[in-house]
Amino acid sequence: MVASEENSALFPIFVLTVMSLPLVPYTVFKLFHAFSKEKKNIHCQCSVCLSSGKYRQSIFKRISNFSTGSNLTLVLLWIVMMVLVYYIKQIKHEIQVFEPFSILGLEPRASDSDIKKAYRRLSIQYHPDKNPDPEAHSYFVEYISKAYQALTDPVSRENFEKYGHPDGRKGIEMSVALPLFLLNIDGASDGILLLGIVGVCILLPLVMAVIYLSRSSKYTGNYVRHQTLSAYYYFMKPSLAPSKVMEVFTTAAEYMDIPVRRSDDEPLQRLFLLVRSELNLDHKNIRQEQAKFWKQHPALVKTILLVQAQLNRESAALSPVLLGDFRRVLECSPRLLEELMKMAILPRTSQGYGWLRPAIGVVELSQNFIQAVPLSARKTAGGFSEGIAPFLQLPHFSEAIVKKITRKKVRSFQEFQDLTLQERAELLTQVAGFSAAESQDVEMVLEMMPSIMIDIKCETEGEEGIQEGDIVTMHAWITLRRGNGLVGALPHAPYFPFHKEENFWLLLADAVSNDVWLSQRVSFMDEGAAITAATKAIQLSKEGLGSSLKEINAAVKEAVEKVRNGSRLVMGKFQAPAEGNYNLTSYCLCDSWIGCDKKTTLKVKVLKRSRAGTRAGDLAGEGLTVEDNIEDEEDEEEEGFDDYESEYSEDDEDDRGTNTNGVVGNVSVHEEHSGSSSDGEE
């Protein structure tokens, strides 16, 4: 019984020790990381973004930022630890070391007569004949009698002086520091322990598994429903026009679950009148088209109108109830667009290629959605070949302002960016009528906009030239520059109320055949992850070529320096197709900015595989050649689609040729800034 009580008293100390071992170092790490973290504003500082309240650090937002799962768990564990410390301090029952003089209430050098007097005094108080309390009886037998025996009996005293106890040497006792109620409750201790073991070891994992499986049966790892992916896969077509992508996007099951209320009818009717021009309705049969539109599923109609409210910046016209549904649509949109992009580049053909046209349409929809710019703004109008969409993402700009700028023969967004600071300030203040503060806002956003450079090559590692059937490796360095010097930053998006990071999609594609050979998403936010990925990729590549350790270290050091200077390494492999010349294009598309995309043309020659396994022909003239600013694409009209003109809608009919007599494989690169020019029509 005494041993059980001692173990029970040790249980809080045992729990405190187990908790403190991981908790203390983890807390030190978190505090060090928080204080050493460099605080830098990576979001837009223009007055439009600041007035939107998106980045305002109110007390509630600070609490929300702190209230992450890990932080709350950490605080809760520290509270439990403090409670345990207080409990241990206040605990009444302490483990008593056997000290006979202390038990009898005597000084260490007390005489035999004093020992006998103390024993008689305590016997009157604790002897079973005088005190019927069971605890008094236990204390008298275990402590008082043995203390008296240790001080009066010669053998017991010798044992006490040698071993610290009158009973002599004792064996080591091993026990578990468990609470007393688990060890003895009227003989029911075995059942309680059994229930605890079953609950912790069986029931708890089972419940967690059921919760996980019920969730995973409905959602993917990106928290998108499987039903949504099935719909996207079914409606995705290789020739899907950019304006038709939105129709596929709105079929998500997440949007179909939005409640439809009778009270929403009148606000949705008013919203329909505001965005009717963006719905691609046939104006010759406008009544029939309107009736057809309202006959669709009510949730689908509501979703389409709420999406158009975002694109046309008409959220102020929504009722408070509709505003909640509107925010729900916006919150789901980034991950839905990401999954829609994956459906577009999913290998579908026999060669394992994805589809280029719908992929570009998804990215363009994402750009317009984040910047709240209507899709019709991409149409060639007002002398702007790429439309006025890039201008409308700038603060204080409107269609009327853009028309004023055209009088000064600014025919593209790239020309507007290329103006000097003084020329642009004069244009904005004197022609557009901007104030000095509004002009400064425009400059801030232009400095936030990314400028992309691509250095890409395709080769068969360890071989000269590319033969059909080879495993070709693509090496691409994507470099990002901003006027304000930042690398990772949040886009200027005052009309998108949620946190959104920039993402870039690198596509290696054949524009003529509409095939995407390789695709990769690129982020510039996490420099550490980029360094790790680049280091690992360079090491594996160099080791495969048999490079020395010195060469590998030099290549890794160079790659790390590039990453720190704002570059990201993208590597991928694909199987070389049949013999011939292939005019490929690498697209680097940003999902948040309009007019910041970049494309680079690559001419790849694939040789016929020799039977002996060796390369044929003279290889001295092989290599990479770079020619900048060469555009040789021709326009291609596509029947069946009457929509806005995509900045990538041109198809290169004459760029690709097949030369079966060629024996030398090479790659030539042509760079184009696709965000500033587009000459095709659909």
XYZ file of C-alpha atoms in Angstrom:
682
model
C 0.000 0.000 0.000
C 2.806 2.375 0.933
C 4.678 1.563 -2.262
C 1.525 2.195 -4.262
C 1.047 5.577 -2.599
C 4.651 6.477 -3.322
C 4.210 5.548 -6.974
C 1.009 7.573 -7.151
C 2.822 10.587 -5.715
C 5.524 10.214 -8.365
C 3.035 10.160 -11.244
C 2.819 13.998 -11.686
C 6.605 14.217 -11.619
C 6.816 11.472 -14.247
C 4.333 13.292 -16.524
C 6.123 16.627 -16.011
C 9.452 15.082 -16.985
C 8.091 13.409 -20.117
C 6.410 16.651 -21.239
C 9.405 18.887 -20.579
C 11.888 16.783 -22.571
C 10.474 17.725 -26.023
C 8.591 20.874 -25.023
C 11.456 22.976 -23.686
C 13.798 22.622 -26.700
C 10.899 23.065 -29.147
C 9.842 26.269 -27.386
C 13.401 27.597 -27.484
C 13.539 26.822 -31.200
C 10.233 28.583 -31.872
C 11.266 31.683 -29.919
C 14.661 31.822 -31.617
C 13.003 31.450 -35.023
C 10.463 34.178 -34.241
C 13.029 36.713 -33.029
C 15.598 35.931 -35.704
C 13.051 36.061 -38.510
C 13.651 39.101 -40.646
C 10.497 41.133 -40.842
C 10.026 42.433 -44.343
C 6.923 43.774 -46.050
C 6.444 41.611 -49.115
C 2.987 42.909 -49.967
C 2.003 45.942 -52.006
C 2.243 49.287 -50.187
C 0.004 51.311 -52.507
C -2.904 53.236 -51.010
C -5.487 51.003 -52.710
C -4.126 47.860 -51.046
C -3.729 49.597 -47.694
C -7.258 51.026 -47.762
C -8.712 47.623 -48.651
C -7.788 46.441 -45.144
C -6.358 43.218 -46.542
C -3.020 43.656 -44.786
C -4.161 45.738 -41.838
C -2.759 44.240 -38.652
C -5.638 44.754 -36.265
C -5.653 43.137 -32.845
C -8.046 40.490 -34.121
C -5.856 39.725 -37.125
C -2.772 39.503 -34.931
C -4.596 37.055 -32.683
C -5.720 35.132 -35.753
C -2.145 34.976 -37.083
C -0.936 33.715 -33.717
C -3.790 31.254 -33.305
C -2.281 28.511 -35.393
C -2.616 24.898 -34.370
C 1.019 24.547 -33.306
C 1.045 27.785 -31.297
C -2.176 26.992 -29.449
C -0.959 23.470 -28.682
C 2.310 24.896 -27.376
C 0.528 27.334 -25.065
C -1.841 24.623 -23.827
C 1.055 22.291 -22.990
C 2.830 25.029 -21.026
C -0.365 25.688 -19.049
C -0.574 21.972 -18.229
C 3.060 22.020 -17.127
C 2.482 24.982 -14.812
C -0.537 23.251 -13.296
C 1.578 20.145 -12.680
C 4.320 22.198 -11.036
C 1.768 23.861 -8.754
C 0.212 20.485 -7.936
C 3.572 18.934 -7.100
C 4.365 21.851 -4.819
C 1.049 21.617 -3.029
C 0.924 17.847 -2.754
C 0.567 16.760 0.872
C 1.848 13.236 0.612
C 5.607 13.205 0.194
C 7.959 10.259 -0.070
C 9.494 9.845 3.377
C 13.081 8.742 3.797
C 13.517 6.396 6.749
C 15.041 8.555 9.501
C 14.352 6.929 12.933
C 15.239 10.021 14.989
C 12.929 12.203 12.867
C 10.112 9.655 13.056
C 10.319 9.579 16.859
C 10.722 13.348 17.051
C 14.210 13.231 18.626
C 17.581 14.812 18.108
C 20.231 12.594 16.458
C 22.173 12.147 19.742
C 19.229 11.358 22.024
C 19.763 8.977 24.959
C 18.126 5.566 25.372
C 15.726 6.935 28.016
C 14.603 9.679 25.623
C 14.058 7.084 22.917
C 11.858 4.965 25.191
C 9.856 8.001 26.327
C 9.224 9.080 22.736
C 8.192 5.541 21.762
C 5.685 5.343 24.653
C 4.269 8.740 23.721
C 3.739 7.775 20.093
C 2.378 4.340 21.065
C -0.398 6.010 23.023
C -1.242 8.003 19.922
C -0.863 5.396 17.146
C -1.057 1.934 18.772
C -3.942 -0.168 17.367
C -5.310 -0.686 20.877
C -5.512 3.081 21.353
C -6.323 4.200 17.787
C -8.602 2.041 15.577
C -7.748 4.021 12.424
C -6.204 1.640 9.809
C -3.798 4.354 8.627
C -2.587 4.876 12.224
C -2.003 1.142 12.538
C -0.004 1.104 9.262
C 2.080 4.090 10.337
C 2.788 2.538 13.755
C 3.937 -0.784 12.258
C 5.897 0.546 9.271
C 7.588 3.554 10.877
C 7.316 3.904 14.685
C 8.061 0.270 15.583
C 10.889 -0.035 13.087
C 12.385 3.303 14.175
C 12.365 2.198 17.827
C 13.811 -1.178 16.836
C 16.549 0.467 14.759
C 17.673 2.554 17.751
C 17.422 -0.086 20.505
C 18.137 -3.497 18.953
C 21.872 -3.960 18.204
C 21.293 -6.005 15.015
C 18.689 -3.629 13.654
C 20.891 -0.634 14.434
C 23.815 -2.234 12.630
C 21.571 -2.865 9.588
C 20.390 0.732 9.694
C 23.914 2.112 9.840
C 25.027 -0.143 6.940
C 22.000 -0.216 4.686
C 19.795 2.660 5.884
C 16.960 0.404 7.096
C 16.530 -1.870 10.132
C 15.425 -4.786 7.956
C 18.819 -4.912 6.262
C 19.646 -4.963 2.566
C 16.631 -4.737 0.229
C 16.322 -5.701 -3.387
C 15.597 -3.144 -6.099
C 11.877 -2.529 -6.587
C 10.617 -1.582 -10.073
C 7.188 -0.034 -10.379
C 5.199 2.277 -12.619
C 4.327 5.767 -11.443
C 0.579 5.519 -12.000
C -2.227 7.258 -10.131
C -3.613 5.396 -7.164
C -7.114 5.113 -8.598
C -5.734 3.006 -11.439
C -4.000 0.615 -9.091
C -6.658 -0.224 -6.547
C -10.339 0.552 -6.686
C -12.100 -2.230 -4.826
C -10.478 -4.854 -6.984
C -11.471 -3.167 -10.249
C -7.987 -1.999 -11.167
C -7.478 -4.630 -13.846
C -10.624 -3.558 -15.680
C -9.668 0.122 -15.586
C -6.196 -0.579 -16.903
C -7.659 -2.803 -19.616
C -10.100 -0.089 -20.677
C -7.274 2.439 -20.781
C -5.108 0.224 -22.927
C -7.992 -0.559 -25.287
C -8.968 3.109 -25.523
C -5.496 4.473 -26.196
C -4.087 1.670 -28.318
C -7.166 0.562 -30.258
C -10.143 2.920 -30.074
C -8.241 6.192 -30.508
C -6.345 5.084 -33.662
C -9.559 3.576 -34.993
C -11.490 6.826 -34.545
C -8.683 8.815 -36.176
C -8.586 6.366 -39.084
C -12.350 6.625 -39.577
C -12.169 10.437 -39.605
C -9.262 10.405 -42.055
C -10.887 7.914 -44.394
C -14.222 9.740 -44.358
C -12.403 12.941 -45.311
C -10.085 11.373 -47.883
C -13.007 9.660 -49.572
C -14.405 13.094 -50.464
C -11.329 15.309 -50.809
C -7.915 15.228 -52.425
C -4.704 16.310 -50.742
C -5.364 19.867 -51.944
C -8.753 19.786 -50.203
C -10.675 19.595 -53.486
C -13.519 17.157 -53.801
C -13.112 14.097 -55.999
C -16.428 14.947 -57.621
C -14.909 18.243 -58.757
C -11.919 16.502 -60.326
C -14.246 14.117 -62.164
C -16.218 17.053 -63.594
C -13.053 18.888 -64.612
C -11.659 15.779 -66.278
C -14.894 15.223 -68.197
C -15.374 18.791 -69.435
C -11.706 19.461 -70.277
C -11.192 19.428 -74.046
C -8.025 19.958 -76.103
C -9.494 22.891 -78.051
C -11.158 24.563 -75.067
C -11.179 28.317 -75.695
C -10.045 30.627 -72.868
C -13.517 32.102 -72.432
C -14.972 28.580 -72.160
C -12.609 27.661 -69.337
C -14.742 29.602 -66.873
C -17.741 27.428 -67.710
C -15.719 24.375 -66.686
C -14.360 26.154 -63.604
C -17.840 26.916 -62.231
C -18.943 23.250 -62.348
C -16.988 22.501 -59.152
C -18.895 20.487 -56.554
C -17.801 23.018 -53.901
C -19.868 25.641 -55.711
C -22.815 23.337 -56.237
C -23.115 23.071 -52.451
C -23.633 26.812 -52.042
C -27.166 27.297 -50.674
C -29.754 28.836 -52.972
C -32.323 31.002 -51.185
C -35.472 32.638 -52.447
C -34.299 35.909 -50.945
C -31.350 35.837 -53.382
C -33.547 36.112 -56.477
C -33.879 39.888 -56.539
C -30.174 40.670 -55.788
C -29.093 38.136 -58.415
C -31.419 39.735 -60.968
C -29.796 43.118 -60.324
C -26.346 41.559 -60.551
C -27.304 39.900 -63.832
C -28.089 43.280 -65.369
C -24.703 44.618 -64.280
C -22.628 41.759 -65.736
C -24.863 40.713 -68.658
C -22.391 41.982 -71.261
C -19.739 39.516 -69.968
C -21.896 36.375 -70.212
C -21.306 35.699 -73.952
C -25.020 35.844 -74.704
C -26.208 36.068 -78.293
C -27.559 39.601 -78.561
C -29.590 38.716 -81.643
C -31.726 36.373 -79.535
C -31.228 38.034 -76.184
C -34.561 36.951 -74.716
C -34.059 33.308 -75.564
C -30.471 33.465 -74.310
C -31.539 35.004 -71.006
C -34.244 32.409 -70.526
C -31.753 29.654 -71.302
C -29.295 31.108 -68.799
C -31.830 31.181 -65.939
C -32.959 27.606 -66.687
C -29.575 26.247 -65.614
C -29.056 24.744 -62.170
C -29.726 27.508 -59.600
C -26.385 26.924 -57.851
C -24.555 27.127 -61.180
C -26.332 30.383 -62.087
C -25.461 31.840 -58.716
C -21.818 30.806 -59.020
C -21.459 32.283 -62.519
C -22.910 35.607 -61.388
C -20.711 35.736 -58.278
C -17.622 34.993 -60.373
C -18.609 37.784 -62.751
C -19.104 40.064 -59.764
C -15.429 39.492 -58.910
C -14.228 39.970 -62.488
C -16.217 43.185 -62.908
C -15.619 44.520 -59.363
C -19.319 44.614 -58.560
C -19.141 43.156 -55.041
C -20.563 46.395 -53.606
C -23.904 45.554 -55.251
C -24.258 42.294 -53.291
C -26.510 41.863 -50.291
C -24.915 40.888 -46.941
C -26.070 37.283 -47.369
C -24.755 37.076 -50.922
C -21.515 38.656 -49.766
C -20.882 35.622 -47.561
C -21.412 33.293 -50.542
C -19.185 35.582 -52.615
C -16.321 35.226 -50.149
C -16.798 31.469 -50.160
C -16.429 31.426 -53.952
C -13.242 33.496 -53.743
C -11.740 31.407 -50.961
C -12.077 28.159 -52.932
C -10.925 29.595 -56.255
C -7.084 29.338 -55.975
C -7.003 25.608 -55.230
C -9.776 24.895 -57.749
C -7.868 26.741 -60.470
C -4.737 24.824 -59.542
C -6.544 21.499 -59.916
C -8.112 22.687 -63.173
C -4.616 23.483 -64.436
C -3.478 19.982 -63.495
C -6.388 18.546 -65.462
C -5.324 20.556 -68.517
C -1.686 19.372 -68.450
C -2.564 15.819 -67.427
C -0.993 13.375 -69.934
C -3.782 12.405 -72.318
C -2.174 11.502 -75.646
C -0.362 8.305 -76.488
C 2.957 10.142 -76.096
C 1.986 11.316 -72.609
C 1.399 14.963 -73.537
C -1.054 17.409 -71.993
C -3.020 20.167 -73.714
C -1.607 23.657 -74.159
C -4.647 25.716 -75.140
C -6.819 24.975 -72.076
C -3.749 25.315 -69.803
C -3.166 28.849 -71.038
C -6.874 29.581 -70.626
C -6.804 28.436 -66.990
C -3.823 30.670 -66.194
C -5.458 33.653 -67.906
C -8.657 33.085 -65.934
C -6.600 32.941 -62.729
C -4.862 36.210 -63.621
C -8.149 37.993 -64.293
C -9.749 36.501 -61.198
C -6.979 37.646 -58.841
C -6.739 41.108 -60.402
C -10.547 41.461 -60.797
C -10.359 42.293 -64.503
C -13.123 41.215 -66.927
C -12.212 38.659 -69.564
C -13.399 40.988 -72.322
C -10.547 43.362 -71.431
C -8.174 40.962 -73.212
C -9.741 41.680 -76.592
C -7.672 43.717 -79.017
C -9.156 47.204 -78.757
C -8.145 50.828 -78.568
C -4.866 50.273 -80.375
C -3.613 47.767 -77.787
C -2.710 44.432 -79.339
C -2.988 42.596 -76.013
C -6.073 44.495 -74.842
C -6.337 46.822 -71.870
C -6.318 44.074 -69.220
C -2.719 44.751 -68.036
C -3.555 48.416 -67.444
C -6.709 47.690 -65.467
C -4.715 45.857 -62.777
C -2.908 49.112 -61.951
C -4.402 51.294 -59.185
C -6.725 54.161 -60.209
C -6.832 52.946 -63.845
C -10.054 52.592 -65.785
C -11.015 52.173 -69.407
C -11.367 55.947 -69.773
C -7.838 56.486 -68.430
C -6.468 53.959 -70.905
C -8.154 55.784 -73.782
C -6.443 59.014 -72.744
C -3.066 57.288 -72.770
C -3.558 56.054 -76.344
C -3.498 59.662 -77.521
C 0.210 59.705 -76.667
C 0.763 56.634 -78.858
C 1.424 54.225 -75.995
C 0.347 51.094 -77.827
C 1.273 48.362 -75.367
C 1.764 47.758 -71.690
C 5.431 47.025 -72.339
C 5.863 50.474 -73.879
C 4.251 51.983 -70.795
C 6.685 50.077 -68.551
C 9.671 51.089 -70.687
C 8.994 54.802 -70.179
C 11.365 56.592 -67.860
C 10.153 57.589 -64.438
C 9.849 61.221 -65.460
C 8.070 60.437 -68.733
C 5.584 58.171 -66.991
C 4.933 60.728 -64.260
C 4.235 63.422 -66.867
C 1.951 61.052 -68.776
C -0.045 60.167 -65.660
C -0.323 63.680 -64.227
C -0.764 65.708 -67.401
C -2.680 63.312 -69.645
C -4.457 60.943 -67.252
C -5.066 63.626 -64.620
C -3.552 61.680 -61.722
C -2.402 63.364 -58.556
C 1.163 62.941 -57.335
C 0.006 60.365 -54.768
C -1.914 58.349 -57.382
C 1.078 58.441 -59.704
C 3.240 57.150 -56.848
C 0.797 54.274 -56.318
C 1.214 53.266 -59.958
C 4.999 53.320 -59.595
C 4.800 51.113 -56.493
C 2.770 48.492 -58.346
C 5.057 48.593 -61.393
C 8.017 47.976 -59.069
C 6.170 44.971 -57.599
C 5.508 43.388 -60.984
C 7.913 40.534 -61.765
C 10.141 40.416 -64.814
C 11.017 36.882 -65.921
C 14.066 35.583 -67.776
C 14.433 31.988 -68.945
C 17.627 30.080 -69.710
C 16.609 26.670 -70.981
C 18.294 23.791 -72.754
C 17.428 20.209 -73.641
C 20.042 17.496 -73.937
C 20.685 13.811 -73.534
C 22.980 13.579 -70.537
C 26.333 12.050 -71.341
C 25.642 11.949 -75.080
C 26.194 14.212 -78.084
C 22.972 15.240 -79.769
C 19.479 13.812 -79.298
C 18.345 10.562 -80.888
C 14.818 9.247 -81.050
C 13.908 7.270 -77.963
C 16.491 9.025 -75.778
C 15.612 10.218 -72.306
C 16.028 13.972 -72.759
C 16.716 16.194 -69.759
C 15.440 19.756 -69.680
C 17.455 22.230 -67.592
C 15.769 25.594 -67.074
C 16.864 28.487 -64.892
C 14.035 30.938 -64.282
C 15.197 34.296 -62.969
C 12.860 36.843 -61.407
C 13.571 40.552 -61.033
C 11.513 43.354 -59.511
C 12.066 47.072 -59.433
C 11.953 47.101 -55.625
C 14.561 44.335 -55.273
C 12.270 41.697 -53.746
C 12.254 38.110 -54.955
C 9.355 36.478 -53.142
C 6.387 38.831 -52.819
C 2.605 38.890 -52.681
C 0.845 40.288 -55.749
C -1.024 43.568 -55.862
C -4.582 42.251 -55.530
C -6.739 44.675 -53.508
C -9.977 43.110 -54.776
C -9.025 39.579 -53.717
C -9.529 39.525 -49.938
C -7.541 36.368 -49.157
C -3.855 35.550 -48.928
C -2.505 34.634 -52.359
C 1.085 33.822 -53.252
C 2.534 34.143 -56.715
C 2.901 30.876 -58.584
C 4.494 30.354 -61.977
C 3.890 27.513 -64.395
C 6.700 26.435 -66.721
C 5.350 24.627 -69.773
C 7.461 23.081 -72.511
C 4.997 22.712 -75.365
C 4.464 22.416 -79.094
C 2.106 25.252 -79.990
C 1.207 23.753 -83.369
C 0.146 20.333 -82.104
C -1.254 21.775 -78.845
C 0.893 19.341 -76.817
C 2.488 20.056 -73.424
C 5.610 17.936 -73.152
C 6.664 18.993 -69.656
C 5.098 21.104 -66.914
C 6.253 22.299 -63.521
C 4.930 24.756 -60.962
C 7.550 27.206 -59.657
C 7.458 29.343 -56.517
C 9.855 32.087 -55.440
C 8.592 32.334 -51.859
C 10.681 29.673 -50.078
C 14.375 30.211 -50.780
C 15.492 27.417 -48.451
C 13.380 24.786 -50.211
C 14.644 26.013 -53.593
C 18.285 25.697 -52.466
C 17.677 22.161 -51.209
C 15.942 21.100 -54.430
C 18.584 22.669 -56.686
C 21.424 21.126 -54.671
C 19.918 17.661 -54.832
C 19.169 17.926 -58.559
C 22.687 19.142 -59.414
C 24.304 16.424 -57.299
C 22.275 13.640 -58.915
C 22.932 15.005 -62.389
C 26.680 15.360 -61.873
C 27.019 11.986 -60.167
C 25.243 10.372 -63.107
C 27.820 11.902 -65.453
C 30.690 10.618 -63.306
C 31.926 14.054 -62.246
C 34.523 14.405 -59.515
C 33.685 15.626 -56.038
C 35.374 18.945 -56.739
C 33.281 19.507 -59.863
C 30.094 18.578 -58.010
C 30.849 21.004 -55.173
C 31.623 23.802 -57.629
C 28.365 23.203 -59.521
C 26.362 23.100 -56.280
C 27.975 26.313 -55.061
C 27.136 28.052 -58.336
C 23.531 26.801 -58.180
C 23.078 27.994 -54.586
C 24.382 31.430 -55.544
C 21.909 31.598 -58.433
C 19.003 30.689 -56.175
C 19.984 33.377 -53.674
C 20.078 35.899 -56.510
C 16.491 35.167 -57.493
C 16.694 32.148 -59.819
C 14.974 28.787 -59.627
C 16.114 25.545 -61.224
C 13.547 23.434 -63.044
C 14.542 20.014 -64.356
C 12.453 17.428 -66.116
C 12.824 14.415 -68.365
C 10.903 13.259 -71.407
C 11.394 10.667 -74.117
C 12.574 12.003 -77.439
C 9.924 11.593 -80.164
C 10.451 10.356 -83.687
C 13.173 11.768 -85.903
C 12.556 15.312 -87.100
C 12.702 19.023 -86.316
C 10.490 20.312 -83.508
C 9.752 23.962 -82.770
C 8.947 23.965 -79.070
C 8.036 26.890 -76.859
C 8.666 27.226 -73.154
C 5.985 29.273 -71.398
C 6.506 30.777 -67.960
C 3.041 31.869 -66.886
C 2.215 33.777 -63.722
C -1.146 33.001 -62.132
C -1.470 36.396 -60.399
C -0.230 39.144 -62.740
C -1.438 40.051 -66.230
C 1.226 40.834 -68.807
C 4.196 39.349 -66.912
C 4.426 36.052 -68.764
C 7.427 35.002 -70.792
C 7.889 32.529 -73.600
C 11.018 31.199 -75.252
C 11.216 29.311 -78.546
C 13.403 26.216 -78.828
C 14.243 24.446 -82.059
C 15.070 20.818 -81.320
C 16.364 18.370 -83.899
C 15.964 14.678 -83.128
C 18.273 12.274 -84.953
C 17.480 8.794 -86.133
C 18.819 6.160 -83.782
C 21.741 4.249 -85.251
C 21.556 0.473 -85.138
C 25.016 0.120 -83.600
C 24.022 2.407 -80.733
C 26.498 5.125 -81.781
C 25.807 8.607 -83.044
C 26.172 9.239 -86.742
C 27.419 12.320 -88.503
C 29.782 15.138 -87.697
C 29.115 16.388 -84.158
C 31.534 19.298 -84.226
C 28.883 21.851 -85.079
C 26.477 20.858 -82.339
C 25.498 23.093 -79.439
C 23.115 25.782 -78.336
C 22.577 29.065 -80.143
C 20.594 31.974 -78.743
C 18.772 34.532 -80.826
C 16.663 37.133 -79.083
C 13.487 38.853 -80.159
C 12.675 36.665 -83.147
C 8.992 36.193 -83.898
C 7.985 34.016 -86.784
C 4.564 32.834 -85.654
C 1.616 33.053 -88.007
C -2.001 33.541 -87.082
C -4.429 30.663 -87.195
C -8.174 31.065 -87.118
C -10.138 28.517 -85.160
C -13.750 27.991 -86.054
C -16.500 27.493 -83.519
C -15.303 29.964 -80.851
C -16.277 33.620 -80.715
C -14.456 34.771 -77.627
C -11.807 37.224 -76.455
C -8.338 36.970 -77.935
C -5.825 35.223 -75.753
C -2.318 36.579 -75.649
C -1.207 33.074 -76.657
C -3.916 32.379 -79.220
C -1.579 32.414 -82.215
C -0.488 29.026 -83.511
C 2.739 28.433 -85.373
C 1.902 26.555 -88.528
C 5.167 27.009 -90.359
C 7.532 26.757 -87.404
C 7.589 23.019 -87.300
C 9.039 20.986 -90.109
C 10.182 17.444 -90.507
C 13.602 16.747 -91.906
C 14.278 13.064 -92.149
C 17.686 13.550 -93.754
C 19.245 15.515 -90.896
C 22.071 13.951 -88.956
C 22.960 16.720 -86.490
C 20.769 17.500 -83.460
C 20.788 20.969 -81.909
C 18.619 23.394 -79.983
C 18.194 27.065 -80.783
C 16.506 29.460 -78.390
C 14.426 32.541 -79.201
C 13.065 34.707 -76.389
C 9.864 36.703 -76.520
C 8.026 38.711 -73.892
C 4.559 37.345 -74.384
C 2.870 39.736 -72.031
C 3.312 42.624 -74.440
C 2.420 41.330 -77.889
C -0.238 39.205 -79.476
C -1.192 39.384 -83.111
C -3.499 36.443 -83.632
C -7.260 36.306 -83.810
C -9.584 33.452 -83.044
